[in-house]
Amino acid sequence: MEARLLGALLGVVVVQVEMAVLNLDLQKIAGFWREVGVASNQTLTLKTPKRLEALFLTLSGDALNVKAAYSHSGSCETENIVGSEIDVSGRFVFSGRREIHVIDTDYERYAILRLTLRWQDKEFHVLKYFTRSLEDEYEPGFWRFRELTADTGLYLVARHGRCARLLKEVSLRPVHSESPLRPRHELI
């Protein structure tokens, strides 16, 4: 009984957060984002050997272009994926049965995203906390992230990584520069 009541209350919180970001300004969400926190009730989503460190978002019409930097076995890899905005502003669908929903952001310092992954006929949800900064983690968004994930069960704070630093440097350079990041593959 208590579990159902708690689930219902959490559902109300998520709905309220989603309604608050309904008018997401896509131009303001673009740019560099470093992953700082991850929360999920699925250990599989937290124990991956390939760790996301940062994203660089750009827009092309209603398409969201995501360049992701991963740390994998001591090296940095990138992946380029393109998502399409669907029924609600701030919700994007990607190939590979993935969906990203921006549930809270102040655009300048933090963003909280909910990722939905569909695998073997099951849905997995992961909440992720991102900052614009390479250094600061405990911004006001971090405490908002902790509120939203207090009952999630598993929680992980990302390590500072060189892949995030490289993605930021490379993404802000003119197009003609060579990239020290190794592209894994591109899905366009």
mmCIF file of the C-alpha atoms, coordinates in Angstrom:
data_MODEL
# 
_entry.id   MODEL 
# 
loop_
_atom_site.group_PDB 
_atom_site.id 
_atom_site.type_symbol 
_atom_site.label_atom_id 
_atom_site.label_alt_id 
_atom_site.label_comp_id 
_atom_site.label_asym_id 
_atom_site.label_entity_id 
_atom_site.label_seq_id 
_atom_site.pdbx_PDB_ins_code 
_atom_site.Cartn_x 
_atom_site.Cartn_y 
_atom_site.Cartn_z 
_atom_site.occupancy 
_atom_site.B_iso_or_equiv 
_atom_site.pdbx_formal_charge 
_atom_site.auth_seq_id 
_atom_site.auth_comp_id 
_atom_site.auth_asym_id 
_atom_site.auth_atom_id 
_atom_site.pdbx_PDB_model_num 
ATOM 1   C CA . MET A 1 1   ? 0.000  0.000  0.000   1.00 0.00 ? 1   MET A CA 1 
ATOM 2   C CA . GLU A 1 2   ? 2.771  2.439  0.957   1.00 0.00 ? 2   GLU A CA 1 
ATOM 3   C CA . ALA A 1 3   ? 4.688  1.584  -2.218  1.00 0.00 ? 3   ALA A CA 1 
ATOM 4   C CA . ARG A 1 4   ? 1.656  2.382  -4.408  1.00 0.00 ? 4   ARG A CA 1 
ATOM 5   C CA . LEU A 1 5   ? 1.058  5.660  -2.582  1.00 0.00 ? 5   LEU A CA 1 
ATOM 6   C CA . LEU A 1 6   ? 4.721  6.624  -2.952  1.00 0.00 ? 6   LEU A CA 1 
ATOM 7   C CA . GLY A 1 7   ? 4.610  5.699  -6.659  1.00 0.00 ? 7   GLY A CA 1 
ATOM 8   C CA . ALA A 1 8   ? 1.509  7.839  -7.137  1.00 0.00 ? 8   ALA A CA 1 
ATOM 9   C CA . LEU A 1 9   ? 3.149  10.791 -5.376  1.00 0.00 ? 9   LEU A CA 1 
ATOM 10  C CA . LEU A 1 10  ? 6.318  10.454 -7.456  1.00 0.00 ? 10  LEU A CA 1 
ATOM 11  C CA . GLY A 1 11  ? 4.167  10.327 -10.590 1.00 0.00 ? 11  GLY A CA 1 
ATOM 12  C CA . VAL A 1 12  ? 2.586  13.635 -9.586  1.00 0.00 ? 12  VAL A CA 1 
ATOM 13  C CA . VAL A 1 13  ? 6.043  15.191 -9.058  1.00 0.00 ? 13  VAL A CA 1 
ATOM 14  C CA . VAL A 1 14  ? 7.240  14.004 -12.489 1.00 0.00 ? 14  VAL A CA 1 
ATOM 15  C CA . VAL A 1 15  ? 4.066  15.298 -14.174 1.00 0.00 ? 15  VAL A CA 1 
ATOM 16  C CA . GLN A 1 16  ? 4.496  18.687 -12.482 1.00 0.00 ? 16  GLN A CA 1 
ATOM 17  C CA . VAL A 1 17  ? 8.138  18.889 -13.587 1.00 0.00 ? 17  VAL A CA 1 
ATOM 18  C CA . GLU A 1 18  ? 7.210  17.893 -17.155 1.00 0.00 ? 18  GLU A CA 1 
ATOM 19  C CA . MET A 1 19  ? 4.533  20.586 -17.263 1.00 0.00 ? 19  MET A CA 1 
ATOM 20  C CA . ALA A 1 20  ? 7.044  23.195 -16.054 1.00 0.00 ? 20  ALA A CA 1 
ATOM 21  C CA . VAL A 1 21  ? 9.392  22.474 -18.988 1.00 0.00 ? 21  VAL A CA 1 
ATOM 22  C CA . LEU A 1 22  ? 6.599  22.240 -21.565 1.00 0.00 ? 22  LEU A CA 1 
ATOM 23  C CA . ASN A 1 23  ? 7.787  25.498 -23.159 1.00 0.00 ? 23  ASN A CA 1 
ATOM 24  C CA . LEU A 1 24  ? 11.420 24.459 -23.524 1.00 0.00 ? 24  LEU A CA 1 
ATOM 25  C CA . ASP A 1 25  ? 13.552 26.956 -25.453 1.00 0.00 ? 25  ASP A CA 1 
ATOM 26  C CA . LEU A 1 26  ? 15.515 24.664 -27.762 1.00 0.00 ? 26  LEU A CA 1 
ATOM 27  C CA . GLN A 1 27  ? 18.027 27.359 -28.708 1.00 0.00 ? 27  GLN A CA 1 
ATOM 28  C CA . LYS A 1 28  ? 18.993 27.836 -25.063 1.00 0.00 ? 28  LYS A CA 1 
ATOM 29  C CA . ILE A 1 29  ? 19.462 24.104 -24.395 1.00 0.00 ? 29  ILE A CA 1 
ATOM 30  C CA . ALA A 1 30  ? 22.068 23.801 -27.167 1.00 0.00 ? 30  ALA A CA 1 
ATOM 31  C CA . GLY A 1 31  ? 25.760 23.657 -26.291 1.00 0.00 ? 31  GLY A CA 1 
ATOM 32  C CA . PHE A 1 32  ? 28.065 21.759 -23.959 1.00 0.00 ? 32  PHE A CA 1 
ATOM 33  C CA . TRP A 1 33  ? 26.756 19.644 -21.050 1.00 0.00 ? 33  TRP A CA 1 
ATOM 34  C CA . ARG A 1 34  ? 28.890 17.515 -18.677 1.00 0.00 ? 34  ARG A CA 1 
ATOM 35  C CA . GLU A 1 35  ? 27.254 14.550 -16.965 1.00 0.00 ? 35  GLU A CA 1 
ATOM 36  C CA . VAL A 1 36  ? 27.549 14.845 -13.205 1.00 0.00 ? 36  VAL A CA 1 
ATOM 37  C CA . GLY A 1 37  ? 24.943 12.498 -11.763 1.00 0.00 ? 37  GLY A CA 1 
ATOM 38  C CA . VAL A 1 38  ? 23.055 9.366  -12.738 1.00 0.00 ? 38  VAL A CA 1 
ATOM 39  C CA . ALA A 1 39  ? 20.150 7.725  -10.919 1.00 0.00 ? 39  ALA A CA 1 
ATOM 40  C CA . SER A 1 40  ? 18.312 4.532  -11.738 1.00 0.00 ? 40  SER A CA 1 
ATOM 41  C CA . ASN A 1 41  ? 16.726 1.604  -9.998  1.00 0.00 ? 41  ASN A CA 1 
ATOM 42  C CA . GLN A 1 42  ? 18.409 -0.711 -12.542 1.00 0.00 ? 42  GLN A CA 1 
ATOM 43  C CA . THR A 1 43  ? 22.009 -1.731 -11.777 1.00 0.00 ? 43  THR A CA 1 
ATOM 44  C CA . LEU A 1 44  ? 22.519 -2.579 -15.450 1.00 0.00 ? 44  LEU A CA 1 
ATOM 45  C CA . THR A 1 45  ? 22.285 1.102  -16.394 1.00 0.00 ? 45  THR A CA 1 
ATOM 46  C CA . LEU A 1 46  ? 24.886 2.134  -13.817 1.00 0.00 ? 46  LEU A CA 1 
ATOM 47  C CA . LYS A 1 47  ? 27.504 -0.574 -14.368 1.00 0.00 ? 47  LYS A CA 1 
ATOM 48  C CA . THR A 1 48  ? 28.279 -0.081 -18.033 1.00 0.00 ? 48  THR A CA 1 
ATOM 49  C CA . PRO A 1 49  ? 32.012 -0.157 -18.927 1.00 0.00 ? 49  PRO A CA 1 
ATOM 50  C CA . LYS A 1 50  ? 31.453 2.669  -21.417 1.00 0.00 ? 50  LYS A CA 1 
ATOM 51  C CA . ARG A 1 51  ? 30.717 5.809  -19.370 1.00 0.00 ? 51  ARG A CA 1 
ATOM 52  C CA . LEU A 1 52  ? 29.119 8.920  -20.811 1.00 0.00 ? 52  LEU A CA 1 
ATOM 53  C CA . GLU A 1 53  ? 31.036 12.040 -19.780 1.00 0.00 ? 53  GLU A CA 1 
ATOM 54  C CA . ALA A 1 54  ? 29.553 14.861 -21.833 1.00 0.00 ? 54  ALA A CA 1 
ATOM 55  C CA . LEU A 1 55  ? 27.181 15.942 -24.596 1.00 0.00 ? 55  LEU A CA 1 
ATOM 56  C CA . PHE A 1 56  ? 27.328 18.723 -27.143 1.00 0.00 ? 56  PHE A CA 1 
ATOM 57  C CA . LEU A 1 57  ? 23.852 19.602 -28.450 1.00 0.00 ? 57  LEU A CA 1 
ATOM 58  C CA . THR A 1 58  ? 23.054 21.454 -31.664 1.00 0.00 ? 58  THR A CA 1 
ATOM 59  C CA . LEU A 1 59  ? 19.748 22.065 -33.405 1.00 0.00 ? 59  LEU A CA 1 
ATOM 60  C CA . SER A 1 60  ? 18.673 21.732 -36.995 1.00 0.00 ? 60  SER A CA 1 
ATOM 61  C CA . GLY A 1 61  ? 14.979 22.555 -37.306 1.00 0.00 ? 61  GLY A CA 1 
ATOM 62  C CA . ASP A 1 62  ? 13.162 20.155 -34.972 1.00 0.00 ? 62  ASP A CA 1 
ATOM 63  C CA . ALA A 1 63  ? 16.116 17.736 -34.967 1.00 0.00 ? 63  ALA A CA 1 
ATOM 64  C CA . LEU A 1 64  ? 18.434 17.528 -31.990 1.00 0.00 ? 64  LEU A CA 1 
ATOM 65  C CA . ASN A 1 65  ? 22.007 16.619 -32.958 1.00 0.00 ? 65  ASN A CA 1 
ATOM 66  C CA . VAL A 1 66  ? 23.879 15.037 -30.075 1.00 0.00 ? 66  VAL A CA 1 
ATOM 67  C CA . LYS A 1 67  ? 27.615 14.489 -29.980 1.00 0.00 ? 67  LYS A CA 1 
ATOM 68  C CA . ALA A 1 68  ? 28.342 12.281 -26.982 1.00 0.00 ? 68  ALA A CA 1 
ATOM 69  C CA . ALA A 1 69  ? 31.792 11.723 -25.458 1.00 0.00 ? 69  ALA A CA 1 
ATOM 70  C CA . TYR A 1 70  ? 32.402 8.421  -23.677 1.00 0.00 ? 70  TYR A CA 1 
ATOM 71  C CA . SER A 1 71  ? 35.259 7.036  -21.654 1.00 0.00 ? 71  SER A CA 1 
ATOM 72  C CA . HIS A 1 72  ? 35.842 3.399  -22.596 1.00 0.00 ? 72  HIS A CA 1 
ATOM 73  C CA . SER A 1 73  ? 38.825 1.320  -21.485 1.00 0.00 ? 73  SER A CA 1 
ATOM 74  C CA . GLY A 1 74  ? 41.002 4.383  -20.956 1.00 0.00 ? 74  GLY A CA 1 
ATOM 75  C CA . SER A 1 75  ? 40.262 6.066  -24.278 1.00 0.00 ? 75  SER A CA 1 
ATOM 76  C CA . CYS A 1 76  ? 37.717 8.623  -25.420 1.00 0.00 ? 76  CYS A CA 1 
ATOM 77  C CA . GLU A 1 77  ? 35.099 7.834  -28.031 1.00 0.00 ? 77  GLU A CA 1 
ATOM 78  C CA . THR A 1 78  ? 32.389 9.940  -29.596 1.00 0.00 ? 78  THR A CA 1 
ATOM 79  C CA . GLU A 1 79  ? 29.017 9.073  -31.030 1.00 0.00 ? 79  GLU A CA 1 
ATOM 80  C CA . ASN A 1 80  ? 26.836 11.325 -33.156 1.00 0.00 ? 80  ASN A CA 1 
ATOM 81  C CA . ILE A 1 81  ? 23.102 10.716 -33.032 1.00 0.00 ? 81  ILE A CA 1 
ATOM 82  C CA . VAL A 1 82  ? 20.116 12.665 -34.298 1.00 0.00 ? 82  VAL A CA 1 
ATOM 83  C CA . GLY A 1 83  ? 16.795 12.799 -32.493 1.00 0.00 ? 83  GLY A CA 1 
ATOM 84  C CA . SER A 1 84  ? 13.431 14.122 -33.553 1.00 0.00 ? 84  SER A CA 1 
ATOM 85  C CA . GLU A 1 85  ? 11.214 16.138 -31.261 1.00 0.00 ? 85  GLU A CA 1 
ATOM 86  C CA . ILE A 1 86  ? 7.903  14.402 -30.592 1.00 0.00 ? 86  ILE A CA 1 
ATOM 87  C CA . ASP A 1 87  ? 4.506  15.309 -29.131 1.00 0.00 ? 87  ASP A CA 1 
ATOM 88  C CA . VAL A 1 88  ? 5.807  17.429 -26.228 1.00 0.00 ? 88  VAL A CA 1 
ATOM 89  C CA . SER A 1 89  ? 8.438  20.135 -26.334 1.00 0.00 ? 89  SER A CA 1 
ATOM 90  C CA . GLY A 1 90  ? 11.617 18.786 -24.798 1.00 0.00 ? 90  GLY A CA 1 
ATOM 91  C CA . ARG A 1 91  ? 11.003 15.118 -25.647 1.00 0.00 ? 91  ARG A CA 1 
ATOM 92  C CA . PHE A 1 92  ? 13.157 13.564 -28.366 1.00 0.00 ? 92  PHE A CA 1 
ATOM 93  C CA . VAL A 1 93  ? 13.176 10.092 -29.875 1.00 0.00 ? 93  VAL A CA 1 
ATOM 94  C CA . PHE A 1 94  ? 16.355 8.467  -31.235 1.00 0.00 ? 94  PHE A CA 1 
ATOM 95  C CA . SER A 1 95  ? 17.143 5.326  -33.174 1.00 0.00 ? 95  SER A CA 1 
ATOM 96  C CA . GLY A 1 96  ? 17.906 2.303  -31.053 1.00 0.00 ? 96  GLY A CA 1 
ATOM 97  C CA . ARG A 1 97  ? 14.611 2.710  -29.182 1.00 0.00 ? 97  ARG A CA 1 
ATOM 98  C CA . ARG A 1 98  ? 15.880 5.551  -27.002 1.00 0.00 ? 98  ARG A CA 1 
ATOM 99  C CA . GLU A 1 99  ? 14.050 8.625  -25.830 1.00 0.00 ? 99  GLU A CA 1 
ATOM 100 C CA . ILE A 1 100 ? 15.346 11.691 -23.996 1.00 0.00 ? 100 ILE A CA 1 
ATOM 101 C CA . HIS A 1 101 ? 13.104 14.088 -22.121 1.00 0.00 ? 101 HIS A CA 1 
ATOM 102 C CA . VAL A 1 102 ? 14.356 17.360 -20.614 1.00 0.00 ? 102 VAL A CA 1 
ATOM 103 C CA . ILE A 1 103 ? 12.456 17.523 -17.339 1.00 0.00 ? 103 ILE A CA 1 
ATOM 104 C CA . ASP A 1 104 ? 14.157 20.500 -15.682 1.00 0.00 ? 104 ASP A CA 1 
ATOM 105 C CA . THR A 1 105 ? 16.734 23.128 -16.653 1.00 0.00 ? 105 THR A CA 1 
ATOM 106 C CA . ASP A 1 106 ? 17.753 26.699 -15.994 1.00 0.00 ? 106 ASP A CA 1 
ATOM 107 C CA . TYR A 1 107 ? 19.624 26.649 -19.375 1.00 0.00 ? 107 TYR A CA 1 
ATOM 108 C CA . GLU A 1 108 ? 22.722 28.334 -17.933 1.00 0.00 ? 108 GLU A CA 1 
ATOM 109 C CA . ARG A 1 109 ? 23.917 25.958 -15.207 1.00 0.00 ? 109 ARG A CA 1 
ATOM 110 C CA . TYR A 1 110 ? 22.050 22.651 -15.153 1.00 0.00 ? 110 TYR A CA 1 
ATOM 111 C CA . ALA A 1 111 ? 19.735 20.258 -16.958 1.00 0.00 ? 111 ALA A CA 1 
ATOM 112 C CA . ILE A 1 112 ? 18.014 17.117 -15.703 1.00 0.00 ? 112 ILE A CA 1 
ATOM 113 C CA . LEU A 1 113 ? 17.129 14.569 -18.365 1.00 0.00 ? 113 LEU A CA 1 
ATOM 114 C CA . ARG A 1 114 ? 15.127 11.369 -18.241 1.00 0.00 ? 114 ARG A CA 1 
ATOM 115 C CA . LEU A 1 115 ? 16.367 8.692  -20.630 1.00 0.00 ? 115 LEU A CA 1 
ATOM 116 C CA . THR A 1 116 ? 14.109 5.824  -21.565 1.00 0.00 ? 116 THR A CA 1 
ATOM 117 C CA . LEU A 1 117 ? 15.701 2.753  -23.099 1.00 0.00 ? 117 LEU A CA 1 
ATOM 118 C CA . ARG A 1 118 ? 13.692 -0.133 -24.492 1.00 0.00 ? 118 ARG A CA 1 
ATOM 119 C CA . TRP A 1 119 ? 15.499 -3.464 -24.443 1.00 0.00 ? 119 TRP A CA 1 
ATOM 120 C CA . GLN A 1 120 ? 14.113 -7.006 -24.545 1.00 0.00 ? 120 GLN A CA 1 
ATOM 121 C CA . ASP A 1 121 ? 10.522 -5.714 -24.275 1.00 0.00 ? 121 ASP A CA 1 
ATOM 122 C CA . LYS A 1 122 ? 11.309 -3.802 -21.063 1.00 0.00 ? 122 LYS A CA 1 
ATOM 123 C CA . GLU A 1 123 ? 11.628 -0.083 -20.433 1.00 0.00 ? 123 GLU A CA 1 
ATOM 124 C CA . PHE A 1 124 ? 14.520 1.229  -18.361 1.00 0.00 ? 124 PHE A CA 1 
ATOM 125 C CA . HIS A 1 125 ? 14.490 4.778  -17.000 1.00 0.00 ? 125 HIS A CA 1 
ATOM 126 C CA . VAL A 1 126 ? 17.553 6.753  -16.012 1.00 0.00 ? 126 VAL A CA 1 
ATOM 127 C CA . LEU A 1 127 ? 17.650 10.287 -14.639 1.00 0.00 ? 127 LEU A CA 1 
ATOM 128 C CA . LYS A 1 128 ? 20.785 12.228 -15.498 1.00 0.00 ? 128 LYS A CA 1 
ATOM 129 C CA . TYR A 1 129 ? 22.083 15.499 -14.124 1.00 0.00 ? 129 TYR A CA 1 
ATOM 130 C CA . PHE A 1 130 ? 24.251 17.725 -16.350 1.00 0.00 ? 130 PHE A CA 1 
ATOM 131 C CA . THR A 1 131 ? 26.086 21.013 -15.812 1.00 0.00 ? 131 THR A CA 1 
ATOM 132 C CA . ARG A 1 132 ? 27.628 23.462 -18.254 1.00 0.00 ? 132 ARG A CA 1 
ATOM 133 C CA . SER A 1 133 ? 30.757 23.634 -16.117 1.00 0.00 ? 133 SER A CA 1 
ATOM 134 C CA . LEU A 1 134 ? 33.729 21.301 -16.122 1.00 0.00 ? 134 LEU A CA 1 
ATOM 135 C CA . GLU A 1 135 ? 34.300 21.987 -12.423 1.00 0.00 ? 135 GLU A CA 1 
ATOM 136 C CA . ASP A 1 136 ? 31.122 22.816 -10.477 1.00 0.00 ? 136 ASP A CA 1 
ATOM 137 C CA . GLU A 1 137 ? 28.778 20.007 -9.463  1.00 0.00 ? 137 GLU A CA 1 
ATOM 138 C CA . TYR A 1 138 ? 26.774 21.276 -6.521  1.00 0.00 ? 138 TYR A CA 1 
ATOM 139 C CA . GLU A 1 139 ? 24.759 23.922 -8.288  1.00 0.00 ? 139 GLU A CA 1 
ATOM 140 C CA . PRO A 1 140 ? 21.081 24.490 -7.435  1.00 0.00 ? 140 PRO A CA 1 
ATOM 141 C CA . GLY A 1 141 ? 20.260 21.843 -10.040 1.00 0.00 ? 141 GLY A CA 1 
ATOM 142 C CA . PHE A 1 142 ? 22.113 19.188 -8.074  1.00 0.00 ? 142 PHE A CA 1 
ATOM 143 C CA . TRP A 1 143 ? 19.757 19.595 -5.130  1.00 0.00 ? 143 TRP A CA 1 
ATOM 144 C CA . ARG A 1 144 ? 16.789 19.473 -7.521  1.00 0.00 ? 144 ARG A CA 1 
ATOM 145 C CA . PHE A 1 145 ? 18.243 16.259 -8.986  1.00 0.00 ? 145 PHE A CA 1 
ATOM 146 C CA . ARG A 1 146 ? 18.593 14.786 -5.480  1.00 0.00 ? 146 ARG A CA 1 
ATOM 147 C CA . GLU A 1 147 ? 14.944 15.657 -4.729  1.00 0.00 ? 147 GLU A CA 1 
ATOM 148 C CA . LEU A 1 148 ? 13.756 13.910 -7.891  1.00 0.00 ? 148 LEU A CA 1 
ATOM 149 C CA . THR A 1 149 ? 15.910 10.834 -7.273  1.00 0.00 ? 149 THR A CA 1 
ATOM 150 C CA . ALA A 1 150 ? 15.616 10.440 -3.499  1.00 0.00 ? 150 ALA A CA 1 
ATOM 151 C CA . ASP A 1 151 ? 13.544 7.263  -3.847  1.00 0.00 ? 151 ASP A CA 1 
ATOM 152 C CA . THR A 1 152 ? 15.196 5.862  -6.960  1.00 0.00 ? 152 THR A CA 1 
ATOM 153 C CA . GLY A 1 153 ? 17.437 3.445  -5.120  1.00 0.00 ? 153 GLY A CA 1 
ATOM 154 C CA . LEU A 1 154 ? 20.738 3.559  -6.988  1.00 0.00 ? 154 LEU A CA 1 
ATOM 155 C CA . TYR A 1 155 ? 22.724 6.707  -7.512  1.00 0.00 ? 155 TYR A CA 1 
ATOM 156 C CA . LEU A 1 156 ? 26.109 7.499  -8.991  1.00 0.00 ? 156 LEU A CA 1 
ATOM 157 C CA . VAL A 1 157 ? 28.066 10.729 -9.297  1.00 0.00 ? 157 VAL A CA 1 
ATOM 158 C CA . ALA A 1 158 ? 30.193 10.829 -12.429 1.00 0.00 ? 158 ALA A CA 1 
ATOM 159 C CA . ARG A 1 159 ? 33.944 11.283 -12.200 1.00 0.00 ? 159 ARG A CA 1 
ATOM 160 C CA . HIS A 1 160 ? 35.742 14.250 -13.714 1.00 0.00 ? 160 HIS A CA 1 
ATOM 161 C CA . GLY A 1 161 ? 36.993 13.067 -17.049 1.00 0.00 ? 161 GLY A CA 1 
ATOM 162 C CA . ARG A 1 162 ? 39.305 14.108 -19.772 1.00 0.00 ? 162 ARG A CA 1 
ATOM 163 C CA . CYS A 1 163 ? 36.767 13.067 -22.439 1.00 0.00 ? 163 CYS A CA 1 
ATOM 164 C CA . ALA A 1 164 ? 34.356 15.800 -21.279 1.00 0.00 ? 164 ALA A CA 1 
ATOM 165 C CA . ARG A 1 165 ? 37.165 18.361 -21.390 1.00 0.00 ? 165 ARG A CA 1 
ATOM 166 C CA . LEU A 1 166 ? 38.180 17.248 -24.905 1.00 0.00 ? 166 LEU A CA 1 
ATOM 167 C CA . LEU A 1 167 ? 34.585 17.364 -26.187 1.00 0.00 ? 167 LEU A CA 1 
ATOM 168 C CA . LYS A 1 168 ? 34.180 20.916 -24.932 1.00 0.00 ? 168 LYS A CA 1 
ATOM 169 C CA . GLU A 1 169 ? 37.460 22.035 -26.498 1.00 0.00 ? 169 GLU A CA 1 
ATOM 170 C CA . VAL A 1 170 ? 36.828 20.298 -29.824 1.00 0.00 ? 170 VAL A CA 1 
ATOM 171 C CA . SER A 1 171 ? 33.190 21.399 -30.114 1.00 0.00 ? 171 SER A CA 1 
ATOM 172 C CA . LEU A 1 172 ? 34.028 25.047 -29.587 1.00 0.00 ? 172 LEU A CA 1 
ATOM 173 C CA . ARG A 1 173 ? 36.874 25.073 -32.149 1.00 0.00 ? 173 ARG A CA 1 
ATOM 174 C CA . PRO A 1 174 ? 36.490 26.100 -35.776 1.00 0.00 ? 174 PRO A CA 1 
ATOM 175 C CA . VAL A 1 175 ? 35.462 23.191 -38.042 1.00 0.00 ? 175 VAL A CA 1 
ATOM 176 C CA . HIS A 1 176 ? 38.928 22.811 -39.657 1.00 0.00 ? 176 HIS A CA 1 
ATOM 177 C CA . SER A 1 177 ? 40.696 21.594 -36.484 1.00 0.00 ? 177 SER A CA 1 
ATOM 178 C CA . GLU A 1 178 ? 41.692 17.963 -35.941 1.00 0.00 ? 178 GLU A CA 1 
ATOM 179 C CA . SER A 1 179 ? 39.848 16.105 -33.180 1.00 0.00 ? 179 SER A CA 1 
ATOM 180 C CA . PRO A 1 180 ? 41.691 14.066 -30.508 1.00 0.00 ? 180 PRO A CA 1 
ATOM 181 C CA . LEU A 1 181 ? 38.412 12.189 -29.935 1.00 0.00 ? 181 LEU A CA 1 
ATOM 182 C CA . ARG A 1 182 ? 38.009 8.983  -31.885 1.00 0.00 ? 182 ARG A CA 1 
ATOM 183 C CA . PRO A 1 183 ? 34.570 8.687  -33.554 1.00 0.00 ? 183 PRO A CA 1 
ATOM 184 C CA . ARG A 1 184 ? 32.944 5.353  -32.782 1.00 0.00 ? 184 ARG A CA 1 
ATOM 185 C CA . HIS A 1 185 ? 30.160 5.562  -35.341 1.00 0.00 ? 185 HIS A CA 1 
ATOM 186 C CA . GLU A 1 186 ? 27.608 7.991  -36.601 1.00 0.00 ? 186 GLU A CA 1 
ATOM 187 C CA . LEU A 1 187 ? 23.873 7.433  -36.857 1.00 0.00 ? 187 LEU A CA 1 
ATOM 188 C CA . ILE A 1 188 ? 22.353 10.060 -39.102 1.00 0.00 ? 188 ILE A CA 1 
# 
